[in-house]
Each structure stands twice: as structure tokens, then as C-alpha cells.
Short mmCIF file of C-alpha atoms and ligand atoms in Angstrom, two decimals:
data_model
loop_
_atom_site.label_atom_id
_atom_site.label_comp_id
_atom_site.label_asym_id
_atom_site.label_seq_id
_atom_site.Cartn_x
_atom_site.Cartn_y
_atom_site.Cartn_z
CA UNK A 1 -75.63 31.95 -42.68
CA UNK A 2 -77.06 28.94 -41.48
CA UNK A 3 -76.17 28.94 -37.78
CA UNK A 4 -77.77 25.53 -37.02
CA UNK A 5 -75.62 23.35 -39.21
CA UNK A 6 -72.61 25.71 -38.30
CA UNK A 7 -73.11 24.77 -34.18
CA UNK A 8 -73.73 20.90 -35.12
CA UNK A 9 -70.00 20.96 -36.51
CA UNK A 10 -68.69 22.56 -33.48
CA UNK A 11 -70.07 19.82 -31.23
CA UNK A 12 -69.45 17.52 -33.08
CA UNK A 13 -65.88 18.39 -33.21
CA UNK A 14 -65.81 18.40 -29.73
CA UNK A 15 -67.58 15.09 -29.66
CA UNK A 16 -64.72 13.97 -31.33
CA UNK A 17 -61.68 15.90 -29.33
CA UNK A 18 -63.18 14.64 -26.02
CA UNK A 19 -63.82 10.92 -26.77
CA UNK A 20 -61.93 8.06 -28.00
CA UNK A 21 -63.09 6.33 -31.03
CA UNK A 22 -62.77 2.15 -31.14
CA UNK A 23 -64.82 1.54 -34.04
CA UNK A 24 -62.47 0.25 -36.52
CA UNK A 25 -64.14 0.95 -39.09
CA UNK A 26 -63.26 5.08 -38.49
CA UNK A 27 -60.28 7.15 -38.35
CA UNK A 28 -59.26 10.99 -38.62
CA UNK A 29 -58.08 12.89 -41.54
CA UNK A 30 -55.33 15.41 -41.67
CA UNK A 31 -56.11 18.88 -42.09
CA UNK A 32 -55.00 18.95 -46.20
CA UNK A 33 -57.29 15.93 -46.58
CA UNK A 34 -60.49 17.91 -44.54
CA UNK A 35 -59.66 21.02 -46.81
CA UNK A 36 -59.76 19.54 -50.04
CA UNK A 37 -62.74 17.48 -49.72
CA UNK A 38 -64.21 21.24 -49.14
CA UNK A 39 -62.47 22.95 -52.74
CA UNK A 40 -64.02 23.79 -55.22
CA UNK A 41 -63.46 21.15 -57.04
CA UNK A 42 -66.95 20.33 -55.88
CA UNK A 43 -68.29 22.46 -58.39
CA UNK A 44 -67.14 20.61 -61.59
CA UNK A 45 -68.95 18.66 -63.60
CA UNK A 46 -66.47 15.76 -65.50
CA UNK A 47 -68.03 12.32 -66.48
CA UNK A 48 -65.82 10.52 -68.04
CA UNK A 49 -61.85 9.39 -67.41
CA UNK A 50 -58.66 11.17 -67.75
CA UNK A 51 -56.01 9.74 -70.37
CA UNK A 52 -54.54 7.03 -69.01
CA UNK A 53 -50.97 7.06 -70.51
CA UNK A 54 -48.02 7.77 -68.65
CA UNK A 55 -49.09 6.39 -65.44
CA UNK A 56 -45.77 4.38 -64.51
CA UNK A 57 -43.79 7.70 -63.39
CA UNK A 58 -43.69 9.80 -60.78
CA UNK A 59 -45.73 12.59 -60.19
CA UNK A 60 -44.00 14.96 -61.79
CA UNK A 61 -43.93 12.79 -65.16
CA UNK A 62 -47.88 12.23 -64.38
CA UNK A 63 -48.38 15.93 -64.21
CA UNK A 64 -46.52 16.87 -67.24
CA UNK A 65 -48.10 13.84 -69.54
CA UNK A 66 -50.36 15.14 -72.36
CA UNK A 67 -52.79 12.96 -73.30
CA UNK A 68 -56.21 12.84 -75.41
CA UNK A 69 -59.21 12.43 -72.30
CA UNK A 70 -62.28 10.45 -72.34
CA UNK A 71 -64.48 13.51 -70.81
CA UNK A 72 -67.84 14.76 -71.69
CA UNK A 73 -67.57 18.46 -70.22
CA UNK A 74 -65.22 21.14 -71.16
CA UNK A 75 -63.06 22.62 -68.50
CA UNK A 76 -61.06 19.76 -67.11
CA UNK A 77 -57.73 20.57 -67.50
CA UNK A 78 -57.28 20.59 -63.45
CA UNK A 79 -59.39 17.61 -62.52
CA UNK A 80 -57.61 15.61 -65.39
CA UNK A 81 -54.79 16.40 -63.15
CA UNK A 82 -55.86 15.72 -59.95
CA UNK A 83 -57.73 12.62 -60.88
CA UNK A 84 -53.96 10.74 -62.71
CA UNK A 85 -52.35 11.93 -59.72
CA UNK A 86 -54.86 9.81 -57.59
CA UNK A 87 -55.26 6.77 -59.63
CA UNK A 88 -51.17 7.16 -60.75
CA UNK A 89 -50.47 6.90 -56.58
CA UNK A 90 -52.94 4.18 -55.90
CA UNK A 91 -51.43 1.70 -58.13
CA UNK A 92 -47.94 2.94 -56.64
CA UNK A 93 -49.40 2.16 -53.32
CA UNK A 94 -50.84 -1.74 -54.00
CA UNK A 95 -48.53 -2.44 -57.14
CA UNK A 96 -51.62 -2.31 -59.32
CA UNK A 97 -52.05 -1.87 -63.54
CA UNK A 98 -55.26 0.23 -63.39
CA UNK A 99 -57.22 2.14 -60.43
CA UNK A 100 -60.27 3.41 -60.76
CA UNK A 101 -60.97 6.43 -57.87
CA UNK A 102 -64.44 7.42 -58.87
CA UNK A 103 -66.82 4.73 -57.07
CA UNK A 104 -68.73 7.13 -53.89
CA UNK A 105 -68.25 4.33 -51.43
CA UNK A 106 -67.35 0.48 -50.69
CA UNK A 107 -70.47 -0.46 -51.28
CA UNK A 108 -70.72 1.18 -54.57
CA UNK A 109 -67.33 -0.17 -55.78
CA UNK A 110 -68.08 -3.50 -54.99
CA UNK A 111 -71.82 -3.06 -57.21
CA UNK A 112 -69.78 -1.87 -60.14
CA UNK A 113 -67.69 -5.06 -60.15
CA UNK A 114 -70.40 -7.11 -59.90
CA UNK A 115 -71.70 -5.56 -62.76
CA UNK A 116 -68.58 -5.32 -64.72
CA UNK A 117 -68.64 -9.14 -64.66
CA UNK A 118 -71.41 -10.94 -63.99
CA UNK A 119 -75.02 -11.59 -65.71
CA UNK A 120 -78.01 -11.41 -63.41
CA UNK A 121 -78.44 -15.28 -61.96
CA UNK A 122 -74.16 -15.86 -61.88
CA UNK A 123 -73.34 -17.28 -58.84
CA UNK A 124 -71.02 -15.39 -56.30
CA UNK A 125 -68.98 -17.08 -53.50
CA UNK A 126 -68.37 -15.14 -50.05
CA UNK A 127 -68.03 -15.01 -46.73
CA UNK A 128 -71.16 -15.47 -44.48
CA UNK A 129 -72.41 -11.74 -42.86
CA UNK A 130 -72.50 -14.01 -39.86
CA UNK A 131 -69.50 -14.84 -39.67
CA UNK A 132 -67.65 -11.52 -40.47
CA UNK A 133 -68.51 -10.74 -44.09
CA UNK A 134 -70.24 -7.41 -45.11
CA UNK A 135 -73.40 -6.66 -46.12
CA UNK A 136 -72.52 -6.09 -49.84
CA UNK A 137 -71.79 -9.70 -50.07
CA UNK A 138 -75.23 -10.85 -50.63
CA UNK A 139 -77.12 -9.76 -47.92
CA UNK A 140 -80.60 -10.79 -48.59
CA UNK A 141 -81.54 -7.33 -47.83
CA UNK A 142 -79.18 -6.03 -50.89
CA UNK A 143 -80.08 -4.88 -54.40
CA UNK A 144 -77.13 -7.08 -55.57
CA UNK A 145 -78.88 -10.16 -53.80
CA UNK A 146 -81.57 -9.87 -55.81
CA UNK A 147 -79.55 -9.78 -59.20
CA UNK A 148 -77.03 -12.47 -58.44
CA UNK A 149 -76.90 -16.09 -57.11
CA UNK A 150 -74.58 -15.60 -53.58
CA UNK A 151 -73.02 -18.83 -51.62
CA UNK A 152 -71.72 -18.34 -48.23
CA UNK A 153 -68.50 -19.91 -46.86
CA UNK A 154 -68.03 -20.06 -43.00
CA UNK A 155 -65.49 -19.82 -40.82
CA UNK A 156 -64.37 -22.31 -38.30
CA UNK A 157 -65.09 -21.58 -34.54
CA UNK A 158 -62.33 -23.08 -32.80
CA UNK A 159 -60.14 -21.16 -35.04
CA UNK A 160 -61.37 -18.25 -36.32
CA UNK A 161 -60.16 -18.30 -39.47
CA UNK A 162 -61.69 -19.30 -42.91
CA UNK A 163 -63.17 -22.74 -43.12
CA UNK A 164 -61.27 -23.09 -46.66
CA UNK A 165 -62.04 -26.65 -47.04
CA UNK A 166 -65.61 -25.82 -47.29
CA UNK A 167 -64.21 -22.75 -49.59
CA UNK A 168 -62.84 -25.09 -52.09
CA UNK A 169 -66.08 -27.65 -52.25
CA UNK A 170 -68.33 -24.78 -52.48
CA UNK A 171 -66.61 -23.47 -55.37
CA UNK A 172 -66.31 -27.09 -56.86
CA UNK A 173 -69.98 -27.59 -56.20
CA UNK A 174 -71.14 -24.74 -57.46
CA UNK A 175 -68.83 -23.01 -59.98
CA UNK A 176 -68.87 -19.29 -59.10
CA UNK A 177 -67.80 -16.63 -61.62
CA UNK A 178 -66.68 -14.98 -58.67
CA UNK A 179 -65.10 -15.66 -55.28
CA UNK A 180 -64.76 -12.95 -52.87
CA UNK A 181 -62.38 -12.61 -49.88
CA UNK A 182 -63.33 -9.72 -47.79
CA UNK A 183 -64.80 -8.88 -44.38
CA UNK A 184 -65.74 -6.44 -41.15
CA UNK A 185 -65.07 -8.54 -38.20
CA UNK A 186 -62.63 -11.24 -39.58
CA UNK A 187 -59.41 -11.03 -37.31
CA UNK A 188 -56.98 -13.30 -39.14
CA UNK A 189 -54.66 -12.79 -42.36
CA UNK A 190 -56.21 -15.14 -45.49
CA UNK A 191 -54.54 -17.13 -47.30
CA UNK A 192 -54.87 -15.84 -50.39
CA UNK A 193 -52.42 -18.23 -52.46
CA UNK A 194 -55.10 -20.76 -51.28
CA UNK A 195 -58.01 -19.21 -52.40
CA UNK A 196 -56.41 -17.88 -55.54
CA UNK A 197 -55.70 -21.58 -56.53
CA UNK A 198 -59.32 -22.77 -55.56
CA UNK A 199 -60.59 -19.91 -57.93
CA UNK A 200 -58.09 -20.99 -61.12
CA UNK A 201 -59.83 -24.50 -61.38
CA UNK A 202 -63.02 -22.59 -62.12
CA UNK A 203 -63.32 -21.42 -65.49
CA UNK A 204 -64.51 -17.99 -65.81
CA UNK A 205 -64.06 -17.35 -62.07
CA UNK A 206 -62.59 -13.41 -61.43
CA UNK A 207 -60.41 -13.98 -58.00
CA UNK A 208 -62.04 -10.63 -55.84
CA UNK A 209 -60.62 -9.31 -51.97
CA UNK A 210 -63.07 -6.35 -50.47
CA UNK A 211 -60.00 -4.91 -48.55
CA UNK A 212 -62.06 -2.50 -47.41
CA UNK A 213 -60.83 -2.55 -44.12
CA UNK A 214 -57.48 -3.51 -43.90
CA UNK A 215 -56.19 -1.80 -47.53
CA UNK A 216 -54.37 0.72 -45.15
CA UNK A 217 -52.36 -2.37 -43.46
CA UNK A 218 -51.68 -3.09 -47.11
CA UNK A 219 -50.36 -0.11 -47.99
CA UNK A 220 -48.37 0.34 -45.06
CA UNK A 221 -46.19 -3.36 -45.85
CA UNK A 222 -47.84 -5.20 -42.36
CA UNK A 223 -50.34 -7.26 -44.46
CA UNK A 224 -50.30 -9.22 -47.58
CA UNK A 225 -51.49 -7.50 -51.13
CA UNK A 226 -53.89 -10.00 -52.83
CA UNK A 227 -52.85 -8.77 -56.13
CA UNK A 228 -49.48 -9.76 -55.44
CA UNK A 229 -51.02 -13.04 -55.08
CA UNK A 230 -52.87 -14.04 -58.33
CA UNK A 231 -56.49 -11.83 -57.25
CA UNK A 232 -57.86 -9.71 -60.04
CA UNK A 233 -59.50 -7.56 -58.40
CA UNK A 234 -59.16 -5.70 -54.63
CA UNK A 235 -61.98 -3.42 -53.95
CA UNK A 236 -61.19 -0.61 -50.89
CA UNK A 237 -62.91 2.27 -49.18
CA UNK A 238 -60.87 4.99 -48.46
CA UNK A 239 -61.80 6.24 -45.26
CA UNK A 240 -61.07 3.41 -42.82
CA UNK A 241 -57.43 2.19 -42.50
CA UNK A 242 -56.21 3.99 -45.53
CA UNK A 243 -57.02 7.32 -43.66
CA UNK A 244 -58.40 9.24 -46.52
CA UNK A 245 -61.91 10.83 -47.31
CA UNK A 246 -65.08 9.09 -47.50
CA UNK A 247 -64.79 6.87 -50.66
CA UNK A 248 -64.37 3.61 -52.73
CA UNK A 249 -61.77 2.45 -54.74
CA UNK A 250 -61.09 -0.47 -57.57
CA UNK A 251 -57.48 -1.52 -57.93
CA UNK A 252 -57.03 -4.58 -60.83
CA UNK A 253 -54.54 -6.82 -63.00
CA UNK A 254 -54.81 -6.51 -66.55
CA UNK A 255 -54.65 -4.74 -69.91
CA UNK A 256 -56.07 -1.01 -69.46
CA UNK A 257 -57.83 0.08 -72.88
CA UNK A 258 -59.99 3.01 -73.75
CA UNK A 259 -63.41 3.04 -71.65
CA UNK A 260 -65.10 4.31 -74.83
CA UNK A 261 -64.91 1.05 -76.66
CA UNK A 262 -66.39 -2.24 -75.24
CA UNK A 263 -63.43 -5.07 -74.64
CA UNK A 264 -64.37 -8.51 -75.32
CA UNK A 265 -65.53 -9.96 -72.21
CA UNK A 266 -62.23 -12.04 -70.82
CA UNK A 267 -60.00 -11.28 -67.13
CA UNK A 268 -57.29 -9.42 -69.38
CA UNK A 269 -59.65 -6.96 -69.98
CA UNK A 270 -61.18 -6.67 -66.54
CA UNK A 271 -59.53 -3.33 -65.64
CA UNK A 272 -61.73 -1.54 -68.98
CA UNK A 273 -64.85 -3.45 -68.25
CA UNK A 274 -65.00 -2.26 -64.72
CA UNK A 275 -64.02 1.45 -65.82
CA UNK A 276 -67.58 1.29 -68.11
CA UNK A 277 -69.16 -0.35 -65.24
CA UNK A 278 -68.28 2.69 -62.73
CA UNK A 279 -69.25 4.80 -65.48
CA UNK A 280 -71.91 4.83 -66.92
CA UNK A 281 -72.54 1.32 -65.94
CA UNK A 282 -73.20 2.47 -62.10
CA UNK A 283 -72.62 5.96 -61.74
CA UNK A 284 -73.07 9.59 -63.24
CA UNK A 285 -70.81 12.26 -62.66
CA UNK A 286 -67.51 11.90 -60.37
CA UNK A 287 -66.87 13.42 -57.46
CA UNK A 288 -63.74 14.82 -58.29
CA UNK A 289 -63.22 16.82 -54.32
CA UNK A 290 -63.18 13.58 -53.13
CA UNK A 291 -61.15 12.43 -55.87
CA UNK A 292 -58.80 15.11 -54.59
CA UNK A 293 -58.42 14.35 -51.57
CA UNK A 294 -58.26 10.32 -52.14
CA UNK A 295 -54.70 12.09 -54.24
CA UNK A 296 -53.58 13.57 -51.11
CA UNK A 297 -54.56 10.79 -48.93
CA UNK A 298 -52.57 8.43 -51.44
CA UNK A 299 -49.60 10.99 -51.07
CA UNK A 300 -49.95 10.48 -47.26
CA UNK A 301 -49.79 6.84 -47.84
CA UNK A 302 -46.96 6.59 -49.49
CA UNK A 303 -44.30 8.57 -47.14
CA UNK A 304 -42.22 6.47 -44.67
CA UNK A 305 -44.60 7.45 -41.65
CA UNK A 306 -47.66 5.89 -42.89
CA UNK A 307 -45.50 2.29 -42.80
CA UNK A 308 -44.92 2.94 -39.23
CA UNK A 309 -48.49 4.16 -38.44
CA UNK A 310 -49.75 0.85 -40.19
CA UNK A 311 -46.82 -1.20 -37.85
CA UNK A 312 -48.75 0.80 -34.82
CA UNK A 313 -52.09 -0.18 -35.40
CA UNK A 314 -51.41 -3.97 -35.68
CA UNK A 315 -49.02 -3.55 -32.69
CA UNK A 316 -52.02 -1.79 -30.39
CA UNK A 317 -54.37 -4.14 -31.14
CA UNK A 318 -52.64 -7.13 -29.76
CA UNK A 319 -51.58 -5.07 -26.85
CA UNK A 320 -54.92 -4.29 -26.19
CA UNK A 321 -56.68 -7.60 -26.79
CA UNK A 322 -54.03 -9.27 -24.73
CA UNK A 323 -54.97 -6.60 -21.76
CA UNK A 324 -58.50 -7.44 -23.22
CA UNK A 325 -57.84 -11.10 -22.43
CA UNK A 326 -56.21 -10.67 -18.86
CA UNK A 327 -59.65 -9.46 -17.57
CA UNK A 328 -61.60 -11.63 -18.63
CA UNK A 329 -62.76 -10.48 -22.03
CA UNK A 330 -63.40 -13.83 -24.47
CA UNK A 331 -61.86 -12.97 -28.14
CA UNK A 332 -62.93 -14.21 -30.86
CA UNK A 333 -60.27 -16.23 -32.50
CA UNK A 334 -58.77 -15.75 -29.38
CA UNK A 335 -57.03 -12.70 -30.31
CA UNK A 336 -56.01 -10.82 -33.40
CA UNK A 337 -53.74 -10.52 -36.32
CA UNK A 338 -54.64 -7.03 -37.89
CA UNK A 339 -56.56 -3.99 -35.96
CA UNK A 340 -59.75 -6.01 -35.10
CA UNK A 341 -61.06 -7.24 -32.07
CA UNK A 342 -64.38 -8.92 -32.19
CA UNK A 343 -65.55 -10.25 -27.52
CA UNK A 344 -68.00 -12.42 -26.78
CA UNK A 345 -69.51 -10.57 -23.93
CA UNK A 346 -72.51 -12.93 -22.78
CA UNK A 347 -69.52 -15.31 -22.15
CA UNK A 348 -67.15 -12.17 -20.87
CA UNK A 349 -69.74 -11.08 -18.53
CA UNK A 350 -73.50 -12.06 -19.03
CA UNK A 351 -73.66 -8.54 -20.75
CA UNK A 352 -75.50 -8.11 -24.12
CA UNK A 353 -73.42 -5.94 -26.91
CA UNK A 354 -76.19 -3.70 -26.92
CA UNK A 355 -76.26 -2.74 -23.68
CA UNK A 356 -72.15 -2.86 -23.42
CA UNK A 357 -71.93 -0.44 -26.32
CA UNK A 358 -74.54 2.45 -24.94
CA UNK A 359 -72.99 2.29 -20.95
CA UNK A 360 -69.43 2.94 -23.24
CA UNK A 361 -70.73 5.65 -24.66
CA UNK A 362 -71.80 7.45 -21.69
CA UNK A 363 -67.72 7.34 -20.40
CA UNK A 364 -66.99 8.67 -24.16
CA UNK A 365 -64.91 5.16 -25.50
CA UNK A 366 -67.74 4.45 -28.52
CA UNK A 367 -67.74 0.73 -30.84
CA UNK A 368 -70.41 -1.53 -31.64
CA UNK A 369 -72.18 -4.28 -30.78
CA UNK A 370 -71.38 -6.59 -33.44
CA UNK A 371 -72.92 -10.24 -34.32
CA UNK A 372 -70.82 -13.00 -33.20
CA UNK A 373 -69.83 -16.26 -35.56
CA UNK A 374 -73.27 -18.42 -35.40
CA UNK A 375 -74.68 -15.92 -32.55
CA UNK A 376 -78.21 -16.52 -31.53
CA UNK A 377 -78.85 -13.59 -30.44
CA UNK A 378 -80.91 -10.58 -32.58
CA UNK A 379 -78.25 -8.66 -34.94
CA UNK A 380 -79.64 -5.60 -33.13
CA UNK A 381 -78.90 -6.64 -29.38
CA UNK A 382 -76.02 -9.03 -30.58
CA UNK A 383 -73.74 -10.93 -28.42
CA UNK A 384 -70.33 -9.39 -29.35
CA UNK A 385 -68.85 -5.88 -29.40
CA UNK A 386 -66.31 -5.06 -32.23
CA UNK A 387 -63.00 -2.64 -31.76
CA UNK A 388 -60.20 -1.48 -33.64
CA UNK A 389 -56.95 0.66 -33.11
CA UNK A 390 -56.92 2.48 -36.44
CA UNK A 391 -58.32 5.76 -35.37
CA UNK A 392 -56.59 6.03 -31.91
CA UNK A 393 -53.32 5.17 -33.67
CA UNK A 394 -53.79 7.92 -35.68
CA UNK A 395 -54.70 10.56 -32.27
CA UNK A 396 -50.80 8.92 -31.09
CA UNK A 397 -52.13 6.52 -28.57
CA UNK A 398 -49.62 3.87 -27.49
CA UNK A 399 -49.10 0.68 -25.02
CA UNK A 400 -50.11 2.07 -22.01
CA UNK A 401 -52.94 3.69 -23.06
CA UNK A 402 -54.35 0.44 -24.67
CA UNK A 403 -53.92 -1.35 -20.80
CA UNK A 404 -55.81 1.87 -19.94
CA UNK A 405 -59.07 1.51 -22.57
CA UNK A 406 -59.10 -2.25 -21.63
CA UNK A 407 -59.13 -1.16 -17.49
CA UNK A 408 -61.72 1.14 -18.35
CA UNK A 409 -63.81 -1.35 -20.73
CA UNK A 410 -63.40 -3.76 -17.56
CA UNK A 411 -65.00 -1.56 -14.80
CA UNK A 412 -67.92 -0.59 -17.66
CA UNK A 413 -68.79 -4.22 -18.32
CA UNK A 414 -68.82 -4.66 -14.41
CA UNK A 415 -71.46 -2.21 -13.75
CA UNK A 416 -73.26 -3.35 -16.82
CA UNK A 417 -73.36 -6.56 -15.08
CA UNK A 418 -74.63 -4.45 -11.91
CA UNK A 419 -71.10 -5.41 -9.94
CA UNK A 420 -70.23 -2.06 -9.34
CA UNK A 421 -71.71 1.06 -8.73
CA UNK A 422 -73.47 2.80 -11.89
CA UNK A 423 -71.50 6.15 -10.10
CA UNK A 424 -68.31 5.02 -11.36
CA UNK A 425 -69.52 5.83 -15.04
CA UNK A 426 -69.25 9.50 -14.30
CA UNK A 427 -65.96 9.37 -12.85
CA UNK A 428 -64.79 7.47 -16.07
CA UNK A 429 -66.09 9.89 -18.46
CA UNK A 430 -63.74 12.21 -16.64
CA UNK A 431 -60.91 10.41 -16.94
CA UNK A 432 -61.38 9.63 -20.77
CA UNK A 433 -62.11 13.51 -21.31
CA UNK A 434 -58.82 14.07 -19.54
CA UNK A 435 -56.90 11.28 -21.40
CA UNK A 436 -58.45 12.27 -25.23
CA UNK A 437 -57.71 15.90 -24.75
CA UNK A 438 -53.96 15.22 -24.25
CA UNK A 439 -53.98 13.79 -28.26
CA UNK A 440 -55.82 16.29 -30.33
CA UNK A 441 -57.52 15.23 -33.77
CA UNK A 442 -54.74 15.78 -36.56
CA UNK A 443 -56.86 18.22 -38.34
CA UNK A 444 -57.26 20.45 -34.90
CA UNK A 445 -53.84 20.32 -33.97
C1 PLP B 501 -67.10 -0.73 -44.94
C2 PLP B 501 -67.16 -1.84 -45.91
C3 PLP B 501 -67.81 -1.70 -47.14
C4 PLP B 501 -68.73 -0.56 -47.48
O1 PLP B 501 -68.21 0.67 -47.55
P1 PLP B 501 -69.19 1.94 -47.62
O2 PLP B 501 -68.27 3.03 -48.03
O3 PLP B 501 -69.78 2.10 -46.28
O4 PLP B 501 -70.22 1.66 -48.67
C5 PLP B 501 -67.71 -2.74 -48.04
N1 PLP B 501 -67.05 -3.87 -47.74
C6 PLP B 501 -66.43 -4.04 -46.56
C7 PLP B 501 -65.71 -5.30 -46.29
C8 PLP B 501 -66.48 -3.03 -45.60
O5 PLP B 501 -65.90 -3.23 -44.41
#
């Protein structure tokens, strides 16, 4: 047995029980979710879809439904299961006509809808990286920014939110065959009615949201679906808000054919064009143990609880940027309206996000340093920090412990900025050991 690897999963676990985790772009699985992404499942080769019929009804109807598949391998009769159940629970979850659960990640979801769509040289309008949009939305250092044409829109400062005047004469100016809402440090609710408007007044144009980190919000009814309002497509991961393994997801609008025939190339048909472009357009075989345990996340979704965990998150977040705010923490967009907080901390406290994140660390609270909108500063010693509530939400954390993390965050950033005693760290670590240990990880309850 391999001892080494063994140990490293110990500490880490303890890593885990005895901190408190702020990145909002993490969050902790329940046990049936850790246990099936380690089946045996793992061990099946099936490229290819399941039949898609019968998708409308509950599980039990998807279960019992007897269709022709579209596999490659023998020996599916299980993962043909598992794999409706997923895709039949994630268009339950965002009111969707097709999902498809097989893309490995975010970023690899978001490359097969490029491809499903566009020809190299199209022209693809999103938000600036600088300003809160993610790397996979034409990044020079991407693959996809070398295929495609991208156009940034801003945000404004004073606001925060999108700049969507400049949205709308970018798309006028340039005619994009796609526009693309989605973000990592974006704190505000779009409008997408607005941007789905802008979009039909360009022909051609596929309407896209990366939800990728607020589809859990979404599914828990404390954020607006974009496919309720006129989008497409909504691309997702499946391991931040939505609390499942790590994963991608494509939900879209539209007439769901066979993936072994080529559709004509129109919006109808987007939902077959980007099941070709997953596979074999992008990807080779699925992994269907993560497929099974995006199912059971979906299942976890969809019961009454997750509606108030997703209430929780939102609700922690502005407790704790408001206790942010009353000691002197500068927000950006002065606050927040999902589970993002994004500080200024050269204006907070003269302290680099750099050197903020590693003195959190040591006192177990770990984030980011994050770029700030139109920050000067390198991306790797930044100006900003980034936080989130997801993952503590999850561990049960409530008001008072939010006034706690921003008290704690406080007396950090002062002997950052050498106002207090460097001492002080140790006694904090103590406290946060004390504090995590009294909300155990779901999975090691
Ligand atoms: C996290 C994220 C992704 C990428 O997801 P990976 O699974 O890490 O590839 C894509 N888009 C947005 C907006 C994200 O926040």
C-alpha cells in the first residue's frame, strides 16, 4: 500500500477540519457525494450518450425508460442509468431542455461551446479578467484566445456593476456570435433581460452565462436563472456553489436530437451541436464516477434544505461584508449581492493581497489575493483579496461567527501593517482551531 499518498489525505483532512475556508470558489461535499466519486464506476469505459427520451419525469419514470443509446462500449446498462438520472435532475434543477454532464471542468465546458458554435476568427464578447471575468473568457494566455476574436466589456467603478452601455455598443460595433455573462469576482446580480435584448439585435449571436459560480444560488431560488430569461446557453462547474464533485456542466434551450447525426447549424439546434462538441468534438471518454456523483449532488440540490443553504450563503455574506465594512475594510461595489466579497486592501490598510493572504493562512482562515477592477498592481501581488461564504455555510457557520472572521481578518491586516504585535498570529490560529473544530466537514461528521 502506498503509505505516502495514504498520510497526505490524513493531513489534509485535518487541514481542512482545523481551518476555515473563504475562498468562494470551494465548498465541502457530503459523504454519498465523496463515496461515489470513489465507485467503481471509475472503471467503465462509455463514450457516447444515453437515450435521451423520457427525461420530463421523475426519477422513477427516468429509471424505468427504455430507450435505444448512442454508446460505443458494451456494458452500460448502469451508467446509462446513472448518467439520465444526472442530466434528467439538472434540467429539473435550472428548468432546462437538454444537459449535458460529461464536460471534466468549467473550463472545459465553456471550450466545447465555443466550439459547438463558433469558426476560428468569430468574435466573442465578455467580461474583462480585470474586472471580474475568468480566464476562459479570452485570456490571452488561453488556447481559446488564440482560435477566436474576444472583446472585453468593463464594469463601472463607482458602481460595480456591468458597464452595459458599453455592453450594447460593443456588440453593435462589433457583432459577436457570442456574448457571454459570467465571472469570479463580480458581486452584483446582471441584468440579464438587458443583455439578452442587446444579444437579439445581433444576428447569429448565441446569448451565453458561465454561472460557474453562482449556479448553486440558482438552484437554490436566491438568484435569477438566465435561461428563464431568453440565454441559450448557462455553462456551470459543479463543485463551487452547487456543492457537488469536481466538474462542468452545459444546461441549454432548444430542440434535443440524436448526437449521431449533424443538425443544421441554427440556435434550435444548439443543445445537439454542443452534445457532438463535448463528444467527440472536445473530449474522449466520460467520466461517468463523476457523472455519479454530479446525480447525487443534483439530488442534494433539489430537496428543500439546499433552498435554505443557498438563502444562508447570500445572508452571511452581507453580514460579513457589513462587519467587513465597520472596520475599515473598502468593498468593492461597496458590498455584495451574492456570496462574494472582493477589499481593496492598499486602501483598507496599505497591505498588499499577497502579503494579506499568506499572514491569513498562518491563523488557518485561507482566500486569495485577487486583482482589483483597473488595479495597477502585478496579478501575482494584487491589490485585493477575494472571499466567499459558500463553504462555511455548508460547515453551519452563522451571524456571529461572520462578526468573528471579520474581527479576526481585522487584527491580521493590523499586524500586516506592523500595528500590532506579529505574537497575536499564534494566539489567533488557536482560536480558529478552536472555532472550526466545533463544525466538522459534512463528510467527517
Ligand atoms: C471556476 C470557473 C471556471 C473554471 O472551472 P474549472 O473547473 O476550474 O475549469 C470557469 N468559469 C468561471 C466563471 C469560473 O468561476
Amino acid at each position: 500500500m502506498d503509505r505516502k499518498v495514504f498520510d497526505l489525505i490524513v493531513a489534509e483532512t485535518n487541514r481542512q477540519n482545523q481551518g476555515l475556508e473563504l475562498i468562494p470558489s470551494e465548498n465541502y461535499v457530503s459523504r454519498q457525494v465523496l463515496d461515489t466519486m470513489g465507485s467503481v464506476f471509475t472503471n467503465k469505459y462509455s463514450e457516447g450518450y444515453p437515450n435521451f427520451d423520457g427525461l420530463d419525469g421523475d426519477d422513477d419514470e427516468i429509471v424505468a425508460s427504455t430507450g435505444e443509446d448512442y454508446r460505443y462500449y458494451g456494458g452500460q446498462q448502469n451508467v446509462n442509468v446513472v448518467e439520465r438520472l444526472a442530466i434528467g435532475r439538472a434540467r429539473r434543477l435550472f428548468h432546462a431542455d437538454h444537459a449535458n454532464v460529461q464536460p471534466h471542468s468549467g473550463a472545459q465546458a465553456n471550450n466545447a461551446v465555443y466550439n459547438a458554435w463558433l469558426q476560428p476568427g468569430d468574435t466573442v464578447l465578455g467580461m474583462n479578467l480585470g474586472h471580474g471575468g475568468h480566464l476562459t473568457h479570452g485570456s490571452p494566455v488561453t488556447q481559446s484566445a488564440k482560435i477566436y476574436n474576444f472583446i472585453a466589456y468593463g464594469t463601472n467603478p463607482e458602481t460595480g456593476d456591468i458597464d452595459y452601455d458599453e455592453l450594447e455598443r460593443l456588440a453593435r460595433e462589433h457583432q459577436p456570435k457570442i456574448i457571454l455573462v459570467g465571472y469570479s469576482a463580480f458581486m452584483k446580480v446582471p441584468d440579464f433581460d438587458r443583455v439578452a435584448k442587446v444579444g437579439r439585435e445581433v444576428p447569429g449571436c448565441l446569448l451565453m452565462a458561465d454561472m460557474a459560480h453562482v449556479a448553486g444560488l440558482i438552484a437554490g431560488g436566491v438568484h435569477p436563472n438566465p435561461l428563464e430569461h431568453g440565454f441559450h446557453v448557462m455553462t456551470t462547474t459543479t463543485h463551487k456553489t452547487l456543492r457537488g464533485p469536481r466538474g462542468g456542466l452545459i444546461l441549454s434551450m432548444g430542440h434535443v436530437g440524436s448526437p449521431l447525426r449533424k443538425p443544421e447549424h441554427t440556435l434550435e439546434n444548439i443543445p445537439t451541436l454542443i452534445d457532438r462538441s463535448v463528444f467527440p468534438g472536445t473530449q474522449g471518454g466520460p467520466l461517468e464516477h463523476i457523472i455519479a456523483a454530479k446525480a447525487v449532488a443534483f439530488y442534494e440540490a433539489l430537496q428543500p434544505e439546499f433552498r435554505e443553504y443557498a438563502a444562508n450563503i447570500v445572508h452571511n455574506a452581507k453580514v460579513l461584508a457589513d462587519a467587513l465594512k465597520e472596520r475599515g475594510f473598502k468593498l468593492i461595489g461597496g458590498g455584495t449581492e451574492n456570496h462574494l466579497i472582493l477589499i481593496n486592501m492598499i486602501e483598507s490598510y496599505g497591505v498588499d493581497g499577497k502579503k494579506f493572504e499568506r499572514a491569513l493562512d498562518r491563523i488557518g482562515l485561507t482566500l486569495n489575493a485577487n486583482s482589483i477592477p483597473n488595479d495597477t498592481r502585478k496579478p501575482f501581488e494584487p491589490s485585493g483579496v477575494r472571499l466567499g461564504t459558500p463553504a462555511i455555510t455548508t460547515r453551519g457557520l452563522g451571524e456571529t461567527e461572520m462578526v468573528q472572521i471579520a474581527d479576526w481578518m481585522q487584527k491580521t491586516a493590523e499586524v500586516c501593517a506592523g500595528k500590532r504585535d506579529e505574537a497575536e498570529l499564534e494566539k489567533m490560529r488557536e482560536e480558529v482551531r478552536k472555532l472550526a473544530l466545533r463544525f466538522p466537514l459534512p463528510s467527517e461528521k
